[in-house]
Short mmCIF file of C-alpha atoms in Angstrom, two decimals:
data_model
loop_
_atom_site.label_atom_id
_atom_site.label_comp_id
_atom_site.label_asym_id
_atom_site.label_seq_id
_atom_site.Cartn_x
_atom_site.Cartn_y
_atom_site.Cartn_z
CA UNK A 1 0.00 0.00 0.00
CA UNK A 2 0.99 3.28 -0.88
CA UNK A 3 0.40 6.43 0.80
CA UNK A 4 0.92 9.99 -0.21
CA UNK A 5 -0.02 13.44 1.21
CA UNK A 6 -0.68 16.33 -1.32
CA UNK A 7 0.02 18.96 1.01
CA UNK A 8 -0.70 21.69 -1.32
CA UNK A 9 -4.57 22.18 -2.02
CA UNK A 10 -4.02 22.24 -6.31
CA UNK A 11 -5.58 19.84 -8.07
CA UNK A 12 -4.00 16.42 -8.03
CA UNK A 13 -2.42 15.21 -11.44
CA UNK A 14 -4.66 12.79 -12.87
CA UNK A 15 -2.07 9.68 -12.52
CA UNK A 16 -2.55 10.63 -8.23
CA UNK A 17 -6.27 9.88 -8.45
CA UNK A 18 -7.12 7.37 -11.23
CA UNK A 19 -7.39 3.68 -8.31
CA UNK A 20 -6.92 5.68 -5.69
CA UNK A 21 -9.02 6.11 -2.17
CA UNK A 22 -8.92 10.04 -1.67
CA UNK A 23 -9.37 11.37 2.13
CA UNK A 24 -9.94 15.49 1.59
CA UNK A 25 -9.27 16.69 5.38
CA UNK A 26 -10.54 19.98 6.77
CA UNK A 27 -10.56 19.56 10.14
CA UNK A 28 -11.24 23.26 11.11
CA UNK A 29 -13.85 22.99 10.07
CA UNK A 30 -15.79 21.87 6.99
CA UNK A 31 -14.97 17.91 6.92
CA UNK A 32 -15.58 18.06 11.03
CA UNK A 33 -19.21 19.95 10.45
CA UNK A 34 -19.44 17.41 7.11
CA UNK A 35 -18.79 14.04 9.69
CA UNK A 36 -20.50 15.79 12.71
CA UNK A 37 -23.77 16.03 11.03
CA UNK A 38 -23.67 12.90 9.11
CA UNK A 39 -23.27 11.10 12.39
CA UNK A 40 -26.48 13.12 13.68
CA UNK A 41 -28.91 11.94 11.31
CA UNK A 42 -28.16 14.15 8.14
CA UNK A 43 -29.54 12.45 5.28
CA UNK A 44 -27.17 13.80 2.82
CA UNK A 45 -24.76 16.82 1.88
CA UNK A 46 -24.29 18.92 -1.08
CA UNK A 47 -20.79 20.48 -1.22
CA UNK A 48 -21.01 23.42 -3.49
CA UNK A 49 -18.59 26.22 -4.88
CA UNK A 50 -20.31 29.54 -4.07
CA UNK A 51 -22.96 31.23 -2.30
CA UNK A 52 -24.91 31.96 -5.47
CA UNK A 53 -24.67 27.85 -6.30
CA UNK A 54 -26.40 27.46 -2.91
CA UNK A 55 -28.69 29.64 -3.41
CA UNK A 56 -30.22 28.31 -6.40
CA UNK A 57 -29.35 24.52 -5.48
CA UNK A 58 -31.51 25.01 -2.15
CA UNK A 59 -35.20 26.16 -4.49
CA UNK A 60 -35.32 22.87 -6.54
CA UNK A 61 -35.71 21.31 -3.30
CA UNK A 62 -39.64 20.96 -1.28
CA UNK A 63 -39.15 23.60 2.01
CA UNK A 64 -38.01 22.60 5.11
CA UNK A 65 -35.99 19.20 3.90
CA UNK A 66 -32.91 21.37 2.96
CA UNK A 67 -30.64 23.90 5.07
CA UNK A 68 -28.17 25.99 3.82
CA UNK A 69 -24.88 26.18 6.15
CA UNK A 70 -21.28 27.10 5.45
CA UNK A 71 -18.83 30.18 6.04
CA UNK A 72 -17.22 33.39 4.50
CA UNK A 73 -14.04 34.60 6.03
CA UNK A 74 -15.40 32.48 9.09
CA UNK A 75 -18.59 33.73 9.70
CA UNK A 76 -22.15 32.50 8.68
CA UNK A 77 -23.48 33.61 5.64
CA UNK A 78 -26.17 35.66 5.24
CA UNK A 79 -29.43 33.73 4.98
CA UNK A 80 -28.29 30.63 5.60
CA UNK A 81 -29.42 28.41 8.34
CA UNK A 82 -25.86 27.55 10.16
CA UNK A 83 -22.56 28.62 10.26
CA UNK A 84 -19.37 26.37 10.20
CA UNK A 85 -19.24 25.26 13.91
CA UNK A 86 -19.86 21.45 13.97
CA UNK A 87 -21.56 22.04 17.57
CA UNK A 88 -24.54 23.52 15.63
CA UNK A 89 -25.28 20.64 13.50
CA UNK A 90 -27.34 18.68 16.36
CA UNK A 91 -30.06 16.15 15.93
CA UNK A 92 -32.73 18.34 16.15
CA UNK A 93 -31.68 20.84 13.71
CA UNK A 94 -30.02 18.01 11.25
CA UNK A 95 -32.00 14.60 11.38
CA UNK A 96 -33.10 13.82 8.38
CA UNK A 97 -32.27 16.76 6.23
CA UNK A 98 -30.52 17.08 3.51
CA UNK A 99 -27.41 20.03 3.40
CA UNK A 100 -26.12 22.44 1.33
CA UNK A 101 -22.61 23.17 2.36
CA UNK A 102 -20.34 26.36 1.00
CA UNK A 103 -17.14 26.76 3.04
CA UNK A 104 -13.85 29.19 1.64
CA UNK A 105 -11.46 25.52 1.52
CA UNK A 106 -13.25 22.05 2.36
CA UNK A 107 -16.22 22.36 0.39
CA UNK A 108 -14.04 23.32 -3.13
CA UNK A 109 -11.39 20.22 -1.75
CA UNK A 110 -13.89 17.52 -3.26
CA UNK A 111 -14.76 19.16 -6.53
CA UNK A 112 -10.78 19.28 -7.31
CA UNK A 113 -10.77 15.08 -6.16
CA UNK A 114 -14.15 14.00 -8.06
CA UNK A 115 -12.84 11.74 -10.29
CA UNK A 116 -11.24 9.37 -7.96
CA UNK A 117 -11.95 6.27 -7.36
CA UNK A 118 -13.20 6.64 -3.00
CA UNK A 119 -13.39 10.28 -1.81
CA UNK A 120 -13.36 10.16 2.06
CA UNK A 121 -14.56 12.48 4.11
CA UNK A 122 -11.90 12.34 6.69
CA UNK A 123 -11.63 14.29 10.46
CA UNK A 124 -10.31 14.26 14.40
CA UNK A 125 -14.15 13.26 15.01
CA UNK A 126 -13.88 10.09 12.38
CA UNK A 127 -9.93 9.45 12.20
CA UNK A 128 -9.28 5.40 12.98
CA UNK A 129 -12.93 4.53 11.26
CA UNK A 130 -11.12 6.73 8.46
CA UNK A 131 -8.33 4.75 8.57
CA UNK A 132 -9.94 1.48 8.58
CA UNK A 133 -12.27 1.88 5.82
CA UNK A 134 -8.94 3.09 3.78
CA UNK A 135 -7.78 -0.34 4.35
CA UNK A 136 -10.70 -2.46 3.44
CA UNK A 137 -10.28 -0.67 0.71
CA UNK A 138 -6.76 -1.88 -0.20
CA UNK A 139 -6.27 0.65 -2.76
CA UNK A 140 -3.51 3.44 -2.93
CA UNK A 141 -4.17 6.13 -1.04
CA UNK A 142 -3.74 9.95 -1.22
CA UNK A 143 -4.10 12.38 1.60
CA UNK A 144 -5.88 15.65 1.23
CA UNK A 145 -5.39 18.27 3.21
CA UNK A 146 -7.84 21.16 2.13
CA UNK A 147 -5.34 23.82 3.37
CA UNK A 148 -5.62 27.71 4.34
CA UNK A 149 -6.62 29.61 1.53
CA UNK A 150 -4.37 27.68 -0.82
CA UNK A 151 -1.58 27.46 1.68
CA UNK A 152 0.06 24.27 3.33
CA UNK A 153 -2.50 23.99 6.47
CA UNK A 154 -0.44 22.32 9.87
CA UNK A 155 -3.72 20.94 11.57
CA UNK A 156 -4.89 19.22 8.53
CA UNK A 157 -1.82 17.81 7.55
CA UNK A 158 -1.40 16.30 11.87
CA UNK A 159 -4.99 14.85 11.16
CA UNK A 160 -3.94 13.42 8.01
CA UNK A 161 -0.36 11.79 9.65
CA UNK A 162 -2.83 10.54 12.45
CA UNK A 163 -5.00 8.45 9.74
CA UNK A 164 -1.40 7.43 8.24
CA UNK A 165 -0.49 6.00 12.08
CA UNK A 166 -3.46 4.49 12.31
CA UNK A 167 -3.29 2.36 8.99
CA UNK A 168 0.74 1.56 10.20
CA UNK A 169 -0.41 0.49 13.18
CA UNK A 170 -2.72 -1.96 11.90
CA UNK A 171 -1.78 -2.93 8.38
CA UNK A 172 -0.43 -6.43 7.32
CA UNK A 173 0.78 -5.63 4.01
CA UNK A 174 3.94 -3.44 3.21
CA UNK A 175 3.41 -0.01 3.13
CA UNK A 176 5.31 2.87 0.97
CA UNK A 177 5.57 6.30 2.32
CA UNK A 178 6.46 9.32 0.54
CA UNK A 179 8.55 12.51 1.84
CA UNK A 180 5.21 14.37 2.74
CA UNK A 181 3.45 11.13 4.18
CA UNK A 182 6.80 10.54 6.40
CA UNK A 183 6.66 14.20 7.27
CA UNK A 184 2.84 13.99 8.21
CA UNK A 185 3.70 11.51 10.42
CA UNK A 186 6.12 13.07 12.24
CA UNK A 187 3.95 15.99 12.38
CA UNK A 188 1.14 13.80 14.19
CA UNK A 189 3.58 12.70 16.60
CA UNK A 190 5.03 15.84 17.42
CA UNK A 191 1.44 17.02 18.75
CA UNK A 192 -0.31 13.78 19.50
CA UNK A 193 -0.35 14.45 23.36
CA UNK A 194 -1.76 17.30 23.06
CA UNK A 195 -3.48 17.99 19.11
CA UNK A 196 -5.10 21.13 19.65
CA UNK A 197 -1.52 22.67 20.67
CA UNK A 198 -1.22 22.20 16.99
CA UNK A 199 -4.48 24.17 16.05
CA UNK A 200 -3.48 27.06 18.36
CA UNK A 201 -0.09 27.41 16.51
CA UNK A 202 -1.51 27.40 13.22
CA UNK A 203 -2.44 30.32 11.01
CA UNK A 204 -5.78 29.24 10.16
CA UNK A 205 -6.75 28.26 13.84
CA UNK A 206 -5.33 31.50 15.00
CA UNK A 207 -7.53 33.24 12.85
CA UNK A 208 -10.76 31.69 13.98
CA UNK A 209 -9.35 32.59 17.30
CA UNK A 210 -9.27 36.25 16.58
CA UNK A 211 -12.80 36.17 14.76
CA UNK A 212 -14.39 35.11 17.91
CA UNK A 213 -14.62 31.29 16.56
CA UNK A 214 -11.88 30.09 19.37
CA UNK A 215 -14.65 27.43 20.99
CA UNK A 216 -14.25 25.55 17.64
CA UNK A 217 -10.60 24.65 18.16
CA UNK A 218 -10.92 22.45 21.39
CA UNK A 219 -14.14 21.16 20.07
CA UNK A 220 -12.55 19.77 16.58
CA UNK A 221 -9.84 18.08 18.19
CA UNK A 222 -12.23 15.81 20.12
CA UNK A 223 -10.83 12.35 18.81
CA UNK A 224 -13.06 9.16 17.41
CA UNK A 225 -16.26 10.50 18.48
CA UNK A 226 -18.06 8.66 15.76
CA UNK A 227 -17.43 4.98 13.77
CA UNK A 228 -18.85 7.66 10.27
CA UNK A 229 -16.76 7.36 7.22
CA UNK A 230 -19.27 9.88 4.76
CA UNK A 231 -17.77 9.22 1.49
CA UNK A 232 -18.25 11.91 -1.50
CA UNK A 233 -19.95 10.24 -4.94
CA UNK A 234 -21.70 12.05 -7.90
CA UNK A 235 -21.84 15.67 -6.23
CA UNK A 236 -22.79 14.34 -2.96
CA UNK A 237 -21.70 13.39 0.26
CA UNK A 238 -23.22 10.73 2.23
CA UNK B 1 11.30 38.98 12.02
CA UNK B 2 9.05 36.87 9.92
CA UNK B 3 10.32 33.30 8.71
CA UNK B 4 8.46 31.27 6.28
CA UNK B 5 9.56 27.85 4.15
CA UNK B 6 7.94 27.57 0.77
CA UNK B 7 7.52 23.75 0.81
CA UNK B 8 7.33 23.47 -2.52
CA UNK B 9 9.23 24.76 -5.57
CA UNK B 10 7.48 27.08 -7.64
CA UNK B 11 8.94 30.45 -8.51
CA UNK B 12 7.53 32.42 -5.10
CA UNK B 13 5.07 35.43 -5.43
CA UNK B 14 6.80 38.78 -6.18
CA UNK B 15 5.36 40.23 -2.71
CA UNK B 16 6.96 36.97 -0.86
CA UNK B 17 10.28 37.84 -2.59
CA UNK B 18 10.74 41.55 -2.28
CA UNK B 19 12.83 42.93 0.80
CA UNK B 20 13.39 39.55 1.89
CA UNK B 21 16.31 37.27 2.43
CA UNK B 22 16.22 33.91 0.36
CA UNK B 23 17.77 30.96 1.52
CA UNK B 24 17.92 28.31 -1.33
CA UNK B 25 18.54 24.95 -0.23
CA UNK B 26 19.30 21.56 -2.24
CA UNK B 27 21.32 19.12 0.07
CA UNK B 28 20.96 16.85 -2.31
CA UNK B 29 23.12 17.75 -3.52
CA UNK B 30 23.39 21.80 -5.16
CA UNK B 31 24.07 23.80 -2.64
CA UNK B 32 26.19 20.79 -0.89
CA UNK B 33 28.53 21.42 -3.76
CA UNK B 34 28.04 25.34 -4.22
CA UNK B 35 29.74 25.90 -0.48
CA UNK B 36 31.70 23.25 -0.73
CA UNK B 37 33.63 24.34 -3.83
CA UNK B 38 33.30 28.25 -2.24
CA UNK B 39 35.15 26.76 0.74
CA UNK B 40 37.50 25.41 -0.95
CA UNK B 41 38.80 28.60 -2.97
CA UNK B 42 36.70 29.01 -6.20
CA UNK B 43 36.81 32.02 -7.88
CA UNK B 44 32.90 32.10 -8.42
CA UNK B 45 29.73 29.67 -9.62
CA UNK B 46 27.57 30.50 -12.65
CA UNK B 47 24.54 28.19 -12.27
CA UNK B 48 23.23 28.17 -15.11
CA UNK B 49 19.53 25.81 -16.54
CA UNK B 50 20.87 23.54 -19.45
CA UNK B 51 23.67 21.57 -20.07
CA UNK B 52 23.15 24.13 -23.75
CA UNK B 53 24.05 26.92 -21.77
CA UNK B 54 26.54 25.97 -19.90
CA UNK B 55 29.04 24.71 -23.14
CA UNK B 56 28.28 27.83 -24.52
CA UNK B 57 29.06 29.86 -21.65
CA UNK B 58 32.54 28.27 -20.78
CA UNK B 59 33.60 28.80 -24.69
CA UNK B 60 33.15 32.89 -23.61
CA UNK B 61 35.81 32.40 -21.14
CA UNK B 62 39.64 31.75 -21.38
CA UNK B 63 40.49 27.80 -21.77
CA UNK B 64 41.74 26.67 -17.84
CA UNK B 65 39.96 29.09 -15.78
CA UNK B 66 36.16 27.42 -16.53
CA UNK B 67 34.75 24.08 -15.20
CA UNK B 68 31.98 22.81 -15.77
CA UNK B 69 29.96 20.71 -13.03
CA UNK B 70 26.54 19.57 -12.33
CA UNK B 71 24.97 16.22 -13.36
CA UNK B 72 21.63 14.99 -15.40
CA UNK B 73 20.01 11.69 -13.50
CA UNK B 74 22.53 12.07 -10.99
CA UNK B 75 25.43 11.71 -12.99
CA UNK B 76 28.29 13.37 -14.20
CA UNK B 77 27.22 14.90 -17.62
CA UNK B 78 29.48 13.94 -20.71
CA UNK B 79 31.95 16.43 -21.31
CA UNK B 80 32.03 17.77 -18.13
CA UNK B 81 34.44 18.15 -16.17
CA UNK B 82 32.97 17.65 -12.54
CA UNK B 83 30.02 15.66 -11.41
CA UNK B 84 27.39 16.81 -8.15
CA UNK B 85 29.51 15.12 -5.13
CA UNK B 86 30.74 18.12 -3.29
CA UNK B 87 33.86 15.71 -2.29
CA UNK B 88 34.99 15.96 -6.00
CA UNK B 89 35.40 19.61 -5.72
CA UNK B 90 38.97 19.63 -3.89
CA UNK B 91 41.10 22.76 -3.50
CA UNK B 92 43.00 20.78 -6.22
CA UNK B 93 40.65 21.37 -8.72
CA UNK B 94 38.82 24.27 -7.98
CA UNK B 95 40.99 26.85 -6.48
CA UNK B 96 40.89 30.20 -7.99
CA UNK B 97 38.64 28.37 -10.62
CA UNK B 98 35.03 29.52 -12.38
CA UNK B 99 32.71 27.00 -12.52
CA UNK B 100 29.31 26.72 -14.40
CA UNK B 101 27.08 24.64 -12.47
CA UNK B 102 23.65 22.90 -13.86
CA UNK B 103 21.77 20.33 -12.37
CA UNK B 104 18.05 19.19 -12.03
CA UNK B 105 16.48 21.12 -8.96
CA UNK B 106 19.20 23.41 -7.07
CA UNK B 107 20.51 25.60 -10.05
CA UNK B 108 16.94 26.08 -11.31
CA UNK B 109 16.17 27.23 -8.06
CA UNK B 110 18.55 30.26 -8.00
CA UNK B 111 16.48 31.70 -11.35
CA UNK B 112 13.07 31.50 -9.74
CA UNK B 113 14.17 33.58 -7.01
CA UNK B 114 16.07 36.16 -8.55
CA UNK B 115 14.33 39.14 -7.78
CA UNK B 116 14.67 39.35 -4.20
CA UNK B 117 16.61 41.31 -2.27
CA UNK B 118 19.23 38.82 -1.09
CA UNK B 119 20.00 35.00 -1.86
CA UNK B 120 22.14 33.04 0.46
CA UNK B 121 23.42 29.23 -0.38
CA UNK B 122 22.58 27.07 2.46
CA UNK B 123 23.49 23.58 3.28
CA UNK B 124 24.33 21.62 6.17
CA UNK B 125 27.70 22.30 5.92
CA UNK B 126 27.17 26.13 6.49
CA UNK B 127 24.21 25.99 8.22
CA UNK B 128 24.68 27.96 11.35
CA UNK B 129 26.58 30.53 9.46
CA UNK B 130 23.64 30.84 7.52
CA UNK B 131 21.16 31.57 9.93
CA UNK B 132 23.72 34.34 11.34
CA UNK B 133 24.14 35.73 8.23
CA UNK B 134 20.14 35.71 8.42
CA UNK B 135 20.08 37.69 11.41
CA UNK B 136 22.57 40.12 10.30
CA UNK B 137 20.47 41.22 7.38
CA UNK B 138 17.56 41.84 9.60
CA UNK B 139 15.02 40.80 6.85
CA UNK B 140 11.99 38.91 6.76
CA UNK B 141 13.07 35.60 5.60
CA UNK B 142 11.98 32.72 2.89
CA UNK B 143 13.38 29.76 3.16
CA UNK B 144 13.58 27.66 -0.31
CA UNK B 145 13.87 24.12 -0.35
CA UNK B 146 14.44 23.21 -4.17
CA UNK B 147 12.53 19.52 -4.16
CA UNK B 148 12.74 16.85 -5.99
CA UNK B 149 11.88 17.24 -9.51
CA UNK B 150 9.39 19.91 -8.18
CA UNK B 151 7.74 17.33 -5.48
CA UNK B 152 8.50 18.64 -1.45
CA UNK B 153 12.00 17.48 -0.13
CA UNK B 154 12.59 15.96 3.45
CA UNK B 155 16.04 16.44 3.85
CA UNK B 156 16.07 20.50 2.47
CA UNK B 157 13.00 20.60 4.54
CA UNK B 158 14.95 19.20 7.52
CA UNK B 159 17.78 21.42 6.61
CA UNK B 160 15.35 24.35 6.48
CA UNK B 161 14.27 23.75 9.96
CA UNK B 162 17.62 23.35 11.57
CA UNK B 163 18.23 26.76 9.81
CA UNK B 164 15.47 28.13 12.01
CA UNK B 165 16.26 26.50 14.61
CA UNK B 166 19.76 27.94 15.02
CA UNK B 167 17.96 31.67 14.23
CA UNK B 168 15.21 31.34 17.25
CA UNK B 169 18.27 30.24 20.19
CA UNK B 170 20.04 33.40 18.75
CA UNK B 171 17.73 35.93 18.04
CA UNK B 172 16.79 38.78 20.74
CA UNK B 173 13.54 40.28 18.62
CA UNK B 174 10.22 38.47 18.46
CA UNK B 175 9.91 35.70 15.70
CA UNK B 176 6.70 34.67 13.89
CA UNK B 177 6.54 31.55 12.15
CA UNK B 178 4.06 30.04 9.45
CA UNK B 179 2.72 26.66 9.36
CA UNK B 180 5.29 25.56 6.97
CA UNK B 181 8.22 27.13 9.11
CA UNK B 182 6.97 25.62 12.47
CA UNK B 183 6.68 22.64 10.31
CA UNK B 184 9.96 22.64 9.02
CA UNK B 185 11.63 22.84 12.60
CA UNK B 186 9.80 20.27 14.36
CA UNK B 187 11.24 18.33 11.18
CA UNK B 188 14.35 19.14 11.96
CA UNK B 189 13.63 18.44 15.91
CA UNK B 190 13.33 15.07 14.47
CA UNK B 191 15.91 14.45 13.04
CA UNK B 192 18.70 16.22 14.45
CA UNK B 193 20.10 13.41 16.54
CA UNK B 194 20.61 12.10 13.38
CA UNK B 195 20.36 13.48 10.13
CA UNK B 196 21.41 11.26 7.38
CA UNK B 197 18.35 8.93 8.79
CA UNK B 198 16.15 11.92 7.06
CA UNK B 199 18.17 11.46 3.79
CA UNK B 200 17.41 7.73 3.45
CA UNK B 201 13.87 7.97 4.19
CA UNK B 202 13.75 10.87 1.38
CA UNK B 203 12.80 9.94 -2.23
CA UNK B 204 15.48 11.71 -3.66
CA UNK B 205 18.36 9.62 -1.24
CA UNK B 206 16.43 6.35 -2.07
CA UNK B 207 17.39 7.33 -5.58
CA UNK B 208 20.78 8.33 -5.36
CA UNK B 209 21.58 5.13 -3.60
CA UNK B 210 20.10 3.11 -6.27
CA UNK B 211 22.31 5.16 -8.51
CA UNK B 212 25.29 4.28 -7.07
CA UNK B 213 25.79 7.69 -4.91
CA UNK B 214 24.81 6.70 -1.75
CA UNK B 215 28.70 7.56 -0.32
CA UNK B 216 27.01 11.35 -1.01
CA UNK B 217 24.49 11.01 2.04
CA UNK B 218 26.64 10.77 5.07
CA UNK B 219 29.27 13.28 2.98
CA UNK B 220 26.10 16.02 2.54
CA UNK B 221 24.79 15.50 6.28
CA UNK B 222 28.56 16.98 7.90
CA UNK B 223 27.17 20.15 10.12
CA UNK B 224 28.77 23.07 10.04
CA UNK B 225 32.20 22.71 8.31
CA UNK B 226 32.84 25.83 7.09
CA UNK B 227 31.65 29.58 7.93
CA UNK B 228 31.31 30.75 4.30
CA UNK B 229 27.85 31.95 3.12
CA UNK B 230 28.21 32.09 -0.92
CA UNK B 231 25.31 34.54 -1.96
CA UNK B 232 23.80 34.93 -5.18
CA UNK B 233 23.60 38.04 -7.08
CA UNK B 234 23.48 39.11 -10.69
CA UNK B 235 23.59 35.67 -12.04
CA UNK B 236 26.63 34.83 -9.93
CA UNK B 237 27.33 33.06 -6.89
CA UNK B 238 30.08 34.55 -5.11
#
């Protein structure tokens, strides 16, 4: 098995995704909202690009089995039903619905991996299910961190060295690691007393900090709350 | 003072270049061989992108005064008169010498960052003079890792980190470090009881072991053997 961690958010070469199990990782926040309300009775999400997309998606659906959540520079948008903090997606809001998801990285992540083979929907909340399901999968895998605005993101690429322990831990087979899977690992290990040391020091979880979103951090580093791998296919995640 | 690694090697953006010191880093094996042969009394190092260029180039200078050096693969390009082992590049040979320098990822490297305000050659082997001569020019600071054949690179990665390492026990202003540049130095944390360990996990070691050049890894990971900081300027490393 080989594993690989794209630790810039560009679009992976075709030859990365063709066989491949995909994982896109956003921990803070839009895969840990995407797992959080999947494991609360969300029927099904709809990652889209833009506002506008949402917009429009959300009226060819009947009222009241669709809600509109997601973020712009951090903060819920207007007219929307939730913002990006996984704490808001509870049963009683989410059961049963059906979501329309816009978010500045995680949300764009899968439309970049949609023509792999498994797209993952990986997280803190979902990590060791995550890695199990990669390995009943037994195909090649690449890690992908959604990153900050385009940049190299720390706590996504600790999330994704903690699915890579995981799968070492447990694997038979011989596995192949690459200079930014060994480097994930190390990453993981570095903060794996203490992960949300990890958020505070990066750029993106310092600026949720300073937008007043600072309750998210400790919250998203809560670890194998849920056995929910959601797995992206056809536009939608579920 | 702001420190940030580019992790992977693209020309930079013009506002991360401008007023800032450059670092460029290939320990494998570049700028292993562009201090070395500065250490050991050339006259000056024209990097230069093709093996094209650089025959043309040398016939522009007086026969005995020019080498050329570099390698394609790994290896020693025909015709020329020095491969990429620093260890070649004896005072013997290069003393008082020019040399035009191509190889896959370092000497590219030096083009892509042209523009900024100053470009240091770091390696291992000059590594804490490096981060003095950092401190000294009392810019903001991008540290460039060249990669492997434009993939992210452990062991300039590593080398990055132990770069920034040396800078934060030594400098008396406040520091502020990206995610790639705490990254790098809890890489280098890592490692640093034992460095060559990072070049044989790296892809690009792997290689040149199976090319027969694995003698280069333990040679490239010697700390600190000279005090000379070659910088490049006009096209010229000096």
């Amino acid at each position: 098995m080989h594993i690989d961690v794209q630790f810039f958010p560009f679009p992976p070469s075709p030859h990365l995704l063709s066989d491949r199990t995909i994982v896109v990782i956003d921990v803070l926040r839009a895969t840990s909202v995407m797992v959080y309300a999947m494991a609360h009775g969300a029927k099904e999400i709809v990652p889209v690009k833009t506002v506008e997309e949402a917009f429009q998606l959300a009226k060819t659906f009947v009222r009241n089995t669709t809600l509109l959540g997601g973020e712009r520079e951090s903060n819920r948008i207007e007219g929307f039903d939730l913002g990006n903090s996984p704490g808001e997606y509870t049963s009683e809001k989410v059961a049963g619905k059906r979501l329309i998801l816009t978010t500045t990285n995680g949300t764009r992540a899968f439309h970049s991996v949609s023509s792999a083979a498994e797209i993952l929907v990986g997280s803190f909340f979902n990590v060791t299910a995550t890695a199990h399901r990669c390995l009943e999968g037994e195909r090649d895998l690449l890690l992908f961190p959604s990153g900050d605005e385009g940049n190299f993101s720390l706590e996504d690429t600790v999330c994704g060295g903690m699915v890579i322990d995981r799968i070492v831990k447990k694997v038979k087979k011989p596995v192949t690691l690459t200079d930014t899977s060994h480097s994930a690992h190390i990453l993981f290990q570095r903060f794996q007393a203490n992960l949300v040391e990890a958020f505070y020091l990066s750029s993106h979880g310092k600026d949720l900090v300073d937008r007043g979103h600072g309750e998210d951090l400790p919250y998203c580093a809560q670890v194998d709350i849920t056995n929910m791998v959601p797995a992206f296919k056809e536009g939608v995640i579920r």
